[in-house]
PDB file of C-alpha atoms and ligand atoms in Angstrom:
ATOM      1  CA  MET A   1       7.239 -49.249  94.438  1.00  0.00           C
ATOM      2  CA  ARG A   2      10.494 -48.320  93.243  1.00  0.00           C
ATOM      3  CA  GLY A   3      13.229 -46.840  95.637  1.00  0.00           C
ATOM      4  CA  LEU A   4      12.554 -49.229  98.813  1.00  0.00           C
ATOM      5  CA  ASP A   5      14.627 -52.267  98.072  1.00  0.00           C
ATOM      6  CA  GLY A   6      17.826 -52.213 100.015  1.00  0.00           C
ATOM      7  CA  LYS A   7      16.949 -49.242 101.969  1.00  0.00           C
ATOM      8  CA  VAL A   8      16.708 -48.858 105.617  1.00  0.00           C
ATOM      9  CA  ALA A   9      13.944 -47.298 107.875  1.00  0.00           C
ATOM     10  CA  ILE A  10      13.807 -46.456 111.353  1.00  0.00           C
ATOM     11  CA  VAL A  11      10.276 -46.865 112.815  1.00  0.00           C
ATOM     12  CA  PRO A  12       9.875 -45.298 116.344  1.00  0.00           C
ATOM     13  CA  GLY A  13       6.571 -46.922 117.847  1.00  0.00           C
ATOM     14  CA  GLY A  14       7.072 -49.727 115.379  1.00  0.00           C
ATOM     15  CA  ALA A  15       5.905 -52.201 118.219  1.00  0.00           C
ATOM     16  CA  THR A  16       2.459 -51.054 117.912  1.00  0.00           C
ATOM     17  CA  ARG A  17       0.092 -52.712 115.721  1.00  0.00           C
ATOM     18  CA  ILE A  18      -0.012 -49.835 112.958  1.00  0.00           C
ATOM     19  CA  GLY A  19       3.735 -49.593 113.400  1.00  0.00           C
ATOM     20  CA  GLN A  20       3.933 -53.534 112.844  1.00  0.00           C
ATOM     21  CA  ALA A  21       1.980 -53.102 109.446  1.00  0.00           C
ATOM     22  CA  VAL A  22       4.519 -50.505 108.355  1.00  0.00           C
ATOM     23  CA  VAL A  23       7.143 -53.023 109.204  1.00  0.00           C
ATOM     24  CA  ALA A  24       5.812 -55.949 107.268  1.00  0.00           C
ATOM     25  CA  ALA A  25       4.889 -53.649 104.432  1.00  0.00           C
ATOM     26  CA  PHE A  26       8.905 -52.370 104.243  1.00  0.00           C
ATOM     27  CA  ARG A  27      10.228 -55.808 104.616  1.00  0.00           C
ATOM     28  CA  ALA A  28       7.940 -57.072 101.763  1.00  0.00           C
ATOM     29  CA  ALA A  29       9.632 -54.171  99.789  1.00  0.00           C
ATOM     30  CA  GLY A  30      13.140 -55.070 100.696  1.00  0.00           C
ATOM     31  CA  THR A  31      13.597 -52.296 103.045  1.00  0.00           C
ATOM     32  CA  ARG A  32      15.260 -53.411 106.256  1.00  0.00           C
ATOM     33  CA  VAL A  33      13.852 -51.773 109.644  1.00  0.00           C
ATOM     34  CA  MET A  34      15.221 -50.661 112.926  1.00  0.00           C
ATOM     35  CA  VAL A  35      12.070 -50.603 115.242  1.00  0.00           C
ATOM     36  CA  ALA A  36      12.507 -48.189 118.116  1.00  0.00           C
ATOM     37  CA  ASP A  37       9.893 -48.360 121.248  1.00  0.00           C
ATOM     38  CA  ILE A  38       9.868 -47.696 124.696  1.00  0.00           C
ATOM     39  CA  ASN A  39       7.847 -51.212 124.910  1.00  0.00           C
ATOM     40  CA  ALA A  40      10.992 -53.418 124.821  1.00  0.00           C
ATOM     41  CA  THR A  41       8.943 -56.368 125.391  1.00  0.00           C
ATOM     42  CA  ALA A  42       6.584 -55.904 122.313  1.00  0.00           C
ATOM     43  CA  GLY A  43       9.867 -54.630 120.332  1.00  0.00           C
ATOM     44  CA  ALA A  44      12.093 -57.223 121.197  1.00  0.00           C
ATOM     45  CA  ALA A  45       9.625 -59.775 119.902  1.00  0.00           C
ATOM     46  CA  MET A  46       9.575 -58.401 116.529  1.00  0.00           C
ATOM     47  CA  ALA A  47      13.450 -58.864 115.908  1.00  0.00           C
ATOM     48  CA  ALA A  48      13.667 -60.808 112.815  1.00  0.00           C
ATOM     49  CA  ASP A  49      15.998 -61.222 109.566  1.00  0.00           C
ATOM     50  CA  GLY A  50      16.085 -57.758 108.400  1.00  0.00           C
ATOM     51  CA  VAL A  51      14.306 -56.170 111.320  1.00  0.00           C
ATOM     52  CA  GLY A  52      16.246 -55.193 114.239  1.00  0.00           C
ATOM     53  CA  PHE A  53      14.796 -53.605 117.644  1.00  0.00           C
ATOM     54  CA  THR A  54      16.657 -50.716 119.755  1.00  0.00           C
ATOM     55  CA  PRO A  55      14.670 -49.810 123.197  1.00  0.00           C
ATOM     56  CA  CYS A  56      14.421 -46.084 122.782  1.00  0.00           C
ATOM     57  CA  ASP A  57      12.422 -43.612 125.035  1.00  0.00           C
ATOM     58  CA  LEU A  58      11.735 -40.408 122.459  1.00  0.00           C
ATOM     59  CA  ARG A  59      12.241 -37.965 125.526  1.00  0.00           C
ATOM     60  CA  ASP A  60      15.991 -38.700 125.951  1.00  0.00           C
ATOM     61  CA  ASP A  61      18.339 -37.525 123.482  1.00  0.00           C
ATOM     62  CA  ALA A  62      21.150 -39.803 124.470  1.00  0.00           C
ATOM     63  CA  GLN A  63      18.652 -42.970 123.759  1.00  0.00           C
ATOM     64  CA  ILE A  64      17.899 -41.250 120.325  1.00  0.00           C
ATOM     65  CA  ALA A  65      21.664 -40.959 119.588  1.00  0.00           C
ATOM     66  CA  ALA A  66      22.278 -44.501 120.398  1.00  0.00           C
ATOM     67  CA  LEU A  67      19.262 -45.609 118.314  1.00  0.00           C
ATOM     68  CA  VAL A  68      20.778 -43.876 115.185  1.00  0.00           C
ATOM     69  CA  GLN A  69      24.174 -45.287 115.651  1.00  0.00           C
ATOM     70  CA  ALA A  70      22.577 -48.758 116.398  1.00  0.00           C
ATOM     71  CA  THR A  71      20.962 -48.511 113.032  1.00  0.00           C
ATOM     72  CA  ARG A  72      24.240 -47.451 111.217  1.00  0.00           C
ATOM     73  CA  ASP A  73      26.168 -50.239 112.918  1.00  0.00           C
ATOM     74  CA  ALA A  74      23.336 -52.718 112.076  1.00  0.00           C
ATOM     75  CA  PHE A  75      22.513 -51.963 108.525  1.00  0.00           C
ATOM     76  CA  GLY A  76      25.138 -49.364 107.512  1.00  0.00           C
ATOM     77  CA  ARG A  77      22.777 -46.611 106.239  1.00  0.00           C
ATOM     78  CA  ILE A  78      19.409 -44.798 106.660  1.00  0.00           C
ATOM     79  CA  ASP A  79      17.241 -43.680 104.402  1.00  0.00           C
ATOM     80  CA  PHE A  80      13.648 -43.337 106.005  1.00  0.00           C
ATOM     81  CA  LEU A  81      12.261 -42.258 109.331  1.00  0.00           C
ATOM     82  CA  VAL A  82       8.580 -43.033 110.111  1.00  0.00           C
ATOM     83  CA  ASN A  83       7.240 -41.446 113.225  1.00  0.00           C
ATOM     84  CA  VAL A  84       4.547 -43.994 114.323  1.00  0.00           C
ATOM     85  CA  ALA A  85       5.101 -43.378 117.970  1.00  0.00           C
ATOM     86  CA  CYS A  86       2.674 -41.278 119.985  1.00  0.00           C
ATOM     87  CA  SER A  87       1.521 -40.424 123.538  1.00  0.00           C
ATOM     88  CA  TYR A  88      -2.290 -40.505 124.147  1.00  0.00           C
ATOM     89  CA  LEU A  89      -2.183 -38.507 127.439  1.00  0.00           C
ATOM     90  CA  ASP A  90      -4.618 -35.901 127.464  1.00  0.00           C
ATOM     91  CA  ASN A  91      -6.911 -34.520 130.324  1.00  0.00           C
ATOM     92  CA  GLY A  92      -8.577 -31.887 128.085  1.00  0.00           C
ATOM     93  CA  PRO A  93      -9.191 -28.559 129.584  1.00  0.00           C
ATOM     94  CA  ALA A  94      -7.966 -29.755 132.843  1.00  0.00           C
ATOM     95  CA  SER A  95      -4.298 -30.905 131.455  1.00  0.00           C
ATOM     96  CA  THR A  96      -1.428 -29.787 133.631  1.00  0.00           C
ATOM     97  CA  ARG A  97       1.682 -28.011 132.375  1.00  0.00           C
ATOM     98  CA  ALA A  98       3.670 -31.059 133.083  1.00  0.00           C
ATOM     99  CA  GLU A  99       1.071 -33.327 130.866  1.00  0.00           C
ATOM    100  CA  TRP A 100       1.245 -30.518 128.012  1.00  0.00           C
ATOM    101  CA  LEU A 101       5.078 -30.833 128.019  1.00  0.00           C
ATOM    102  CA  GLU A 102       4.882 -34.820 128.065  1.00  0.00           C
ATOM    103  CA  SER A 103       2.504 -35.034 125.240  1.00  0.00           C
ATOM    104  CA  PHE A 104       4.507 -32.628 123.107  1.00  0.00           C
ATOM    105  CA  ASP A 105       7.748 -34.244 124.416  1.00  0.00           C
ATOM    106  CA  VAL A 106       6.722 -37.605 122.610  1.00  0.00           C
ATOM    107  CA  ASN A 107       4.219 -36.488 119.832  1.00  0.00           C
ATOM    108  CA  VAL A 108       6.401 -33.759 118.456  1.00  0.00           C
ATOM    109  CA  VAL A 109       9.719 -32.848 119.911  1.00  0.00           C
ATOM    110  CA  GLY A 110      11.075 -36.553 119.865  1.00  0.00           C
ATOM    111  CA  SER A 111      10.725 -37.043 116.104  1.00  0.00           C
ATOM    112  CA  VAL A 112      12.441 -33.607 115.926  1.00  0.00           C
ATOM    113  CA  MET A 113      15.841 -34.455 117.845  1.00  0.00           C
ATOM    114  CA  LEU A 114      15.646 -37.979 115.928  1.00  0.00           C
ATOM    115  CA  MET A 115      15.684 -36.052 112.625  1.00  0.00           C
ATOM    116  CA  GLN A 116      18.437 -33.906 113.607  1.00  0.00           C
ATOM    117  CA  ALA A 117      20.489 -37.052 114.747  1.00  0.00           C
ATOM    118  CA  ALA A 118      19.786 -38.801 111.648  1.00  0.00           C
ATOM    119  CA  ARG A 119      20.036 -35.679 109.219  1.00  0.00           C
ATOM    120  CA  VAL A 120      23.562 -36.430 107.850  1.00  0.00           C
ATOM    121  CA  ASP A 121      22.465 -40.212 106.662  1.00  0.00           C
ATOM    122  CA  LEU A 122      19.325 -39.010 105.285  1.00  0.00           C
ATOM    123  CA  ALA A 123      20.894 -36.203 103.266  1.00  0.00           C
ATOM    124  CA  LYS A 124      23.507 -38.668 101.971  1.00  0.00           C
ATOM    125  CA  ASN A 125      20.635 -40.828 100.837  1.00  0.00           C
ATOM    126  CA  ARG A 126      18.193 -38.172  99.580  1.00  0.00           C
ATOM    127  CA  GLY A 127      16.084 -39.880 102.335  1.00  0.00           C
ATOM    128  CA  ALA A 128      12.497 -39.402 103.312  1.00  0.00           C
ATOM    129  CA  ILE A 129      10.526 -38.658 106.444  1.00  0.00           C
ATOM    130  CA  VAL A 130       7.057 -39.794 107.068  1.00  0.00           C
ATOM    131  CA  ASN A 131       5.216 -38.166 110.225  1.00  0.00           C
ATOM    132  CA  PHE A 132       1.878 -39.281 111.697  1.00  0.00           C
ATOM    133  CA  GLY A 133      -0.832 -36.867 111.708  1.00  0.00           C
ATOM    134  CA  SER A 134      -4.674 -37.742 112.448  1.00  0.00           C
ATOM    135  CA  ILE A 135      -8.189 -36.828 111.719  1.00  0.00           C
ATOM    136  CA  SER A 136      -7.686 -35.158 115.095  1.00  0.00           C
ATOM    137  CA  SER A 137      -5.276 -32.784 113.452  1.00  0.00           C
ATOM    138  CA  ARG A 138      -8.166 -31.018 111.994  1.00  0.00           C
ATOM    139  CA  VAL A 139     -11.395 -31.075 114.094  1.00  0.00           C
ATOM    140  CA  ALA A 140     -12.196 -30.617 117.697  1.00  0.00           C
ATOM    141  CA  GLN A 141     -12.876 -33.826 120.049  1.00  0.00           C
ATOM    142  CA  THR A 142     -14.528 -33.592 123.242  1.00  0.00           C
ATOM    143  CA  GLY A 143     -12.444 -33.681 126.119  1.00  0.00           C
ATOM    144  CA  ARG A 144      -9.176 -34.043 123.980  1.00  0.00           C
ATOM    145  CA  TRP A 145      -6.924 -31.179 123.897  1.00  0.00           C
ATOM    146  CA  LEU A 146      -3.130 -32.439 124.043  1.00  0.00           C
ATOM    147  CA  TYR A 147      -3.252 -35.203 121.460  1.00  0.00           C
ATOM    148  CA  PRO A 148      -5.384 -33.252 118.763  1.00  0.00           C
ATOM    149  CA  VAL A 149      -3.045 -30.125 119.364  1.00  0.00           C
ATOM    150  CA  SER A 150      -0.029 -32.063 119.050  1.00  0.00           C
ATOM    151  CA  LYS A 151      -1.247 -33.792 116.201  1.00  0.00           C
ATOM    152  CA  ALA A 152      -2.101 -30.432 114.245  1.00  0.00           C
ATOM    153  CA  ALA A 153       1.481 -29.184 115.370  1.00  0.00           C
ATOM    154  CA  ILE A 154       3.244 -32.292 113.582  1.00  0.00           C
ATOM    155  CA  LEU A 155       1.235 -31.083 110.286  1.00  0.00           C
ATOM    156  CA  GLN A 156       2.999 -27.769 110.430  1.00  0.00           C
ATOM    157  CA  LEU A 157       6.069 -29.192 111.650  1.00  0.00           C
ATOM    158  CA  THR A 158       5.709 -31.417 108.378  1.00  0.00           C
ATOM    159  CA  ARG A 159       5.834 -28.190 106.363  1.00  0.00           C
ATOM    160  CA  ASN A 160       8.503 -26.476 108.146  1.00  0.00           C
ATOM    161  CA  GLN A 161      10.589 -29.717 107.592  1.00  0.00           C
ATOM    162  CA  ALA A 162      10.098 -30.046 104.224  1.00  0.00           C
ATOM    163  CA  MET A 163      11.203 -26.476 103.364  1.00  0.00           C
ATOM    164  CA  ASP A 164      14.559 -26.570 105.367  1.00  0.00           C
ATOM    165  CA  LEU A 165      15.261 -30.067 104.333  1.00  0.00           C
ATOM    166  CA  ALA A 166      14.736 -29.690 100.728  1.00  0.00           C
ATOM    167  CA  PRO A 167      18.357 -28.218 100.198  1.00  0.00           C
ATOM    168  CA  ASP A 168      19.394 -31.634 101.447  1.00  0.00           C
ATOM    169  CA  SER A 169      17.094 -33.472  99.181  1.00  0.00           C
ATOM    170  CA  ILE A 170      15.172 -34.978 102.031  1.00  0.00           C
ATOM    171  CA  ARG A 171      11.270 -35.255 101.395  1.00  0.00           C
ATOM    172  CA  VAL A 172       9.105 -34.710 104.422  1.00  0.00           C
ATOM    173  CA  ASN A 173       5.457 -35.690 104.438  1.00  0.00           C
ATOM    174  CA  ALA A 174       2.808 -37.156 106.677  1.00  0.00           C
ATOM    175  CA  VAL A 175      -0.108 -39.515 106.712  1.00  0.00           C
ATOM    176  CA  SER A 176      -3.278 -38.619 108.959  1.00  0.00           C
ATOM    177  CA  PRO A 177      -5.429 -41.743 109.363  1.00  0.00           C
ATOM    178  CA  GLY A 178      -9.014 -42.078 110.573  1.00  0.00           C
ATOM    179  CA  TRP A 179     -10.085 -44.735 112.978  1.00  0.00           C
ATOM    180  CA  THR A 180      -7.715 -47.533 112.515  1.00  0.00           C
ATOM    181  CA  TRP A 181      -7.678 -50.944 113.904  1.00  0.00           C
ATOM    182  CA  SER A 182      -5.153 -50.408 116.304  1.00  0.00           C
ATOM    183  CA  ASN A 183      -4.260 -51.700 119.992  1.00  0.00           C
ATOM    184  CA  VAL A 184      -6.525 -48.718 121.338  1.00  0.00           C
ATOM    185  CA  MET A 185      -9.464 -50.084 119.399  1.00  0.00           C
ATOM    186  CA  ASP A 186      -8.652 -53.669 119.929  1.00  0.00           C
ATOM    187  CA  GLN A 187      -8.250 -52.786 123.879  1.00  0.00           C
ATOM    188  CA  LEU A 188     -11.543 -50.663 124.277  1.00  0.00           C
ATOM    189  CA  THR A 189     -13.799 -53.166 121.988  1.00  0.00           C
ATOM    190  CA  GLY A 190     -12.453 -56.207 123.573  1.00  0.00           C
ATOM    191  CA  GLY A 191     -11.226 -57.273 120.110  1.00  0.00           C
ATOM    192  CA  ASP A 192     -14.411 -56.648 118.327  1.00  0.00           C
ATOM    193  CA  ARG A 193     -13.063 -55.227 115.119  1.00  0.00           C
ATOM    194  CA  ALA A 194     -16.974 -55.618 113.810  1.00  0.00           C
ATOM    195  CA  LYS A 195     -18.066 -53.528 116.717  1.00  0.00           C
ATOM    196  CA  THR A 196     -15.469 -50.743 115.848  1.00  0.00           C
ATOM    197  CA  ASP A 197     -16.633 -50.747 112.142  1.00  0.00           C
ATOM    198  CA  ARG A 198     -20.068 -50.193 113.133  1.00  0.00           C
ATOM    199  CA  VAL A 199     -19.125 -47.325 115.521  1.00  0.00           C
ATOM    200  CA  ALA A 200     -17.143 -45.734 113.110  1.00  0.00           C
ATOM    201  CA  ALA A 201     -19.465 -46.071 110.068  1.00  0.00           C
ATOM    202  CA  PRO A 202     -21.459 -43.076 110.653  1.00  0.00           C
ATOM    203  CA  PHE A 203     -18.552 -40.536 110.420  1.00  0.00           C
ATOM    204  CA  HIS A 204     -16.451 -42.157 107.642  1.00  0.00           C
ATOM    205  CA  LEU A 205     -17.613 -42.294 104.187  1.00  0.00           C
ATOM    206  CA  LEU A 206     -16.415 -45.690 103.437  1.00  0.00           C
ATOM    207  CA  ARG A 207     -18.562 -46.800 106.565  1.00  0.00           C
ATOM    208  CA  ARG A 208     -15.674 -48.789 108.573  1.00  0.00           C
ATOM    209  CA  SER A 209     -12.115 -48.124 110.242  1.00  0.00           C
ATOM    210  CA  ALA A 210      -8.868 -48.796 108.289  1.00  0.00           C
ATOM    211  CA  ASP A 211      -6.771 -51.902 108.404  1.00  0.00           C
ATOM    212  CA  PRO A 212      -3.398 -50.947 109.702  1.00  0.00           C
ATOM    213  CA  GLY A 213      -2.110 -52.110 106.265  1.00  0.00           C
ATOM    214  CA  GLU A 214      -3.921 -49.450 104.270  1.00  0.00           C
ATOM    215  CA  VAL A 215      -2.291 -46.840 106.385  1.00  0.00           C
ATOM    216  CA  ALA A 216       1.182 -48.687 105.959  1.00  0.00           C
ATOM    217  CA  ALA A 217       0.365 -48.580 102.048  1.00  0.00           C
ATOM    218  CA  ALA A 218       0.477 -44.754 102.230  1.00  0.00           C
ATOM    219  CA  VAL A 219       3.724 -44.463 104.067  1.00  0.00           C
ATOM    220  CA  LEU A 220       5.416 -46.892 101.593  1.00  0.00           C
ATOM    221  CA  PHE A 221       4.553 -44.759  98.701  1.00  0.00           C
ATOM    222  CA  LEU A 222       5.663 -41.481 100.587  1.00  0.00           C
ATOM    223  CA  CYS A 223       8.758 -42.963 100.925  1.00  0.00           C
ATOM    224  CA  SER A 224       9.234 -44.725  97.288  1.00  0.00           C
ATOM    225  CA  ASP A 225      10.437 -42.936  94.170  1.00  0.00           C
ATOM    226  CA  GLU A 226       6.894 -42.809  93.179  1.00  0.00           C
ATOM    227  CA  ALA A 227       6.511 -39.965  95.307  1.00  0.00           C
ATOM    228  CA  SER A 228       9.708 -38.091  94.223  1.00  0.00           C
ATOM    229  CA  PHE A 229       8.016 -34.582  93.850  1.00  0.00           C
ATOM    230  CA  ILE A 230       5.751 -35.058  96.877  1.00  0.00           C
ATOM    231  CA  THR A 231       7.083 -32.870  99.824  1.00  0.00           C
ATOM    232  CA  GLY A 232       5.508 -30.978 102.754  1.00  0.00           C
ATOM    233  CA  THR A 233       2.086 -32.324 102.364  1.00  0.00           C
ATOM    234  CA  ASP A 234      -0.277 -34.848 103.906  1.00  0.00           C
ATOM    235  CA  ILE A 235      -2.278 -37.984 102.861  1.00  0.00           C
ATOM    236  CA  ARG A 236      -5.572 -38.263 104.786  1.00  0.00           C
ATOM    237  CA  VAL A 237      -5.905 -42.257 105.294  1.00  0.00           C
ATOM    238  CA  ASP A 238      -9.430 -41.369 106.769  1.00  0.00           C
ATOM    239  CA  GLY A 239     -11.818 -43.038 104.736  1.00  0.00           C
ATOM    240  CA  GLY A 240     -13.579 -39.626 103.794  1.00  0.00           C
ATOM    241  CA  TYR A 241     -13.875 -38.605 107.810  1.00  0.00           C
ATOM    242  CA  THR A 242     -12.498 -35.107 106.902  1.00  0.00           C
ATOM    243  CA  ALA A 243     -14.474 -34.922 103.504  1.00  0.00           C
ATOM    244  CA  MET A 244     -17.706 -35.028 105.448  1.00  0.00           C
ATOM    245  CA  GLY A 245     -19.149 -31.945 106.973  1.00  0.00           C
ATOM    246  CA  PRO A 246     -21.626 -31.534 109.821  1.00  0.00           C
ATOM    247  CA  GLU A 247     -24.486 -32.796 107.689  1.00  0.00           C
ATOM    248  CA  ARG A 248     -22.865 -36.287 107.423  1.00  0.00           C
ATOM    249  CA  ALA A 249     -23.574 -38.305 104.597  1.00  0.00           C
ATOM    250  CA  GLU A 250     -27.176 -37.550 104.676  1.00  0.00           C
ATOM    251  CA  PRO A 251     -29.425 -35.511 102.731  1.00  0.00           C
ATOM    252  CA  ALA A 252     -30.157 -32.544 104.809  1.00  0.00           C
ATOM    253  CA  ILE A 253     -32.357 -30.336 102.611  1.00  0.00           C
ATOM    254  CA  PRO A 254     -35.400 -32.854 102.570  1.00  0.00           C
ATOM    255  CA  LEU A 255     -35.674 -32.042 106.382  1.00  0.00           C
ATOM    256  CA  LEU A 256     -36.648 -28.370 105.491  1.00  0.00           C
ATOM    257  CA  MET A 257     -39.601 -29.967 103.969  1.00  0.00           C
ATOM    258  CA  ALA A 258     -40.502 -32.313 106.180  1.00  0.00           C
TER     259      ALA A 258
HETATM  260  N1  NAD B 301      -5.234 -45.881 116.208  1.00  0.00           N
HETATM  261  C1  NAD B 301      -5.754 -44.631 115.406  1.00  0.00           C
HETATM  262  O1  NAD B 301      -7.361 -44.934 115.033  1.00  0.00           O
HETATM  263  C2  NAD B 301      -5.022 -43.688 115.058  1.00  0.00           C
HETATM  264  C3  NAD B 301      -5.945 -42.524 114.270  1.00  0.00           C
HETATM  265  C4  NAD B 301      -5.198 -41.768 113.583  1.00  0.00           C
HETATM  266  C5  NAD B 301      -3.794 -41.550 114.037  1.00  0.00           C
HETATM  267  N2  NAD B 301      -3.149 -42.583 114.660  1.00  0.00           N
HETATM  268  C6  NAD B 301      -1.790 -42.296 114.888  1.00  0.00           C
HETATM  269  O2  NAD B 301      -1.110 -43.680 114.511  1.00  0.00           O
HETATM  270  C7  NAD B 301       0.265 -43.818 115.335  1.00  0.00           C
HETATM  271  C8  NAD B 301      -0.061 -45.055 115.995  1.00  0.00           C
HETATM  272  O3  NAD B 301      -1.434 -45.033 116.980  1.00  0.00           O
HETATM  273  P1  NAD B 301      -1.695 -46.296 117.840  1.00  0.00           P
HETATM  274  O4  NAD B 301      -2.998 -46.175 117.985  1.00  0.00           O
HETATM  275  O5  NAD B 301      -1.150 -47.579 116.954  1.00  0.00           O
HETATM  276  O6  NAD B 301      -0.690 -45.932 119.129  1.00  0.00           O
HETATM  277  P2  NAD B 301      -0.226 -46.838 120.097  1.00  0.00           P
HETATM  278  O7  NAD B 301      -0.436 -46.174 121.546  1.00  0.00           O
HETATM  279  O8  NAD B 301      -0.825 -48.363 120.075  1.00  0.00           O
HETATM  280  O9  NAD B 301       1.034 -47.115 119.664  1.00  0.00           O
HETATM  281  C9  NAD B 301       2.188 -45.824 120.035  1.00  0.00           C
HETATM  282  C10 NAD B 301       3.530 -46.460 120.247  1.00  0.00           C
HETATM  283  O10 NAD B 301       4.227 -45.364 120.666  1.00  0.00           O
HETATM  284  C11 NAD B 301       5.312 -46.085 121.660  1.00  0.00           C
HETATM  285  N3  NAD B 301       5.684 -44.946 122.411  1.00  0.00           N
HETATM  286  C12 NAD B 301       4.757 -44.368 123.195  1.00  0.00           C
HETATM  287  N4  NAD B 301       5.639 -43.532 124.106  1.00  0.00           N
HETATM  288  C13 NAD B 301       6.812 -43.447 123.517  1.00  0.00           C
HETATM  289  C14 NAD B 301       8.045 -42.714 123.945  1.00  0.00           C
HETATM  290  N5  NAD B 301       8.371 -41.960 124.737  1.00  0.00           N
HETATM  291  N6  NAD B 301       9.265 -43.230 123.042  1.00  0.00           N
HETATM  292  C15 NAD B 301       9.142 -44.055 122.023  1.00  0.00           C
HETATM  293  N7  NAD B 301       8.196 -44.839 121.830  1.00  0.00           N
HETATM  294  C16 NAD B 301       6.850 -44.591 122.493  1.00  0.00           C
HETATM  295  C17 NAD B 301       4.220 -47.049 122.354  1.00  0.00           C
HETATM  296  O11 NAD B 301       5.079 -47.924 123.211  1.00  0.00           O
HETATM  297  C18 NAD B 301       3.547 -47.623 121.236  1.00  0.00           C
HETATM  298  O12 NAD B 301       4.214 -48.587 120.868  1.00  0.00           O
HETATM  299  C19 NAD B 301       0.192 -42.409 116.202  1.00  0.00           C
HETATM  300  O13 NAD B 301       1.090 -41.506 115.659  1.00  0.00           O
HETATM  301  C20 NAD B 301      -1.249 -41.997 116.323  1.00  0.00           C
HETATM  302  O14 NAD B 301      -1.351 -40.741 116.402  1.00  0.00           O
HETATM  303  C21 NAD B 301      -3.714 -43.700 115.004  1.00  0.00           C
END
């Protein structure tokens, strides 16, 4: 893909499995990456040729400013922000005010503060931002309120950012993954990818979960020059999850005649 070689990306949440796939894809395309994460152990382990790490808590403006400066110092430019980081904090209908604010602080506000801090650099380089939505942006899921509402807000934020950053020639888009082989899936299944795919099969048309690299491929496309006229939209990397209705992928009409 054109327009990635020699560029620089900041990836908050880059220390996670999906983030690592984004970082690996950028490196393969010649893009240098500054990983930013609250998990300093996992983040520091990723430092390599062309990959830096800055510990950063997205709830703290001073740490965000330091992240942007550290990226300028290390790589001399900033072209892309890829907002992978998230909080899964959620107590559904019982969630407290503090929990709502915490969820939105990490999932929505942190990325906006990062955009503000890096806006001059992005404008100079006609850069791009990729936000992370989710299948949870569009459907109700039992017992989950904070995460889905914050993920829905991210899709609206993407439209607002696209409009008001267009005069700076900064494009803003989102990816909305379906179930993806990730740290969460790994922990919940004891490392059983086949089980994850079996559980995911009935509600993904492609009858499996995604590889992190399949999400990363969409992120790189949105950053690349191939997407030069794409802004304010969302790529659903969800294996058909949101294409499917309540009838699922099963013939329902015959049930009337059974
Ligand atoms: N896993 C899935 O199936 C799935 C599905 C749809 C969307 N997504 C989205 O993909 C992205 C990655 O998901 P994941 O499952 O790999 O998540 P994860 O919980 O494994 O990783 C999130 C990362 O964000 C970091 N983080 C958390 N709070 C932070 C803070 N305050 N400051 C800086 N970093 C912080 C964590 O340390 C971690 O490295 C998220 O945006 C998520 O909403 C994931």
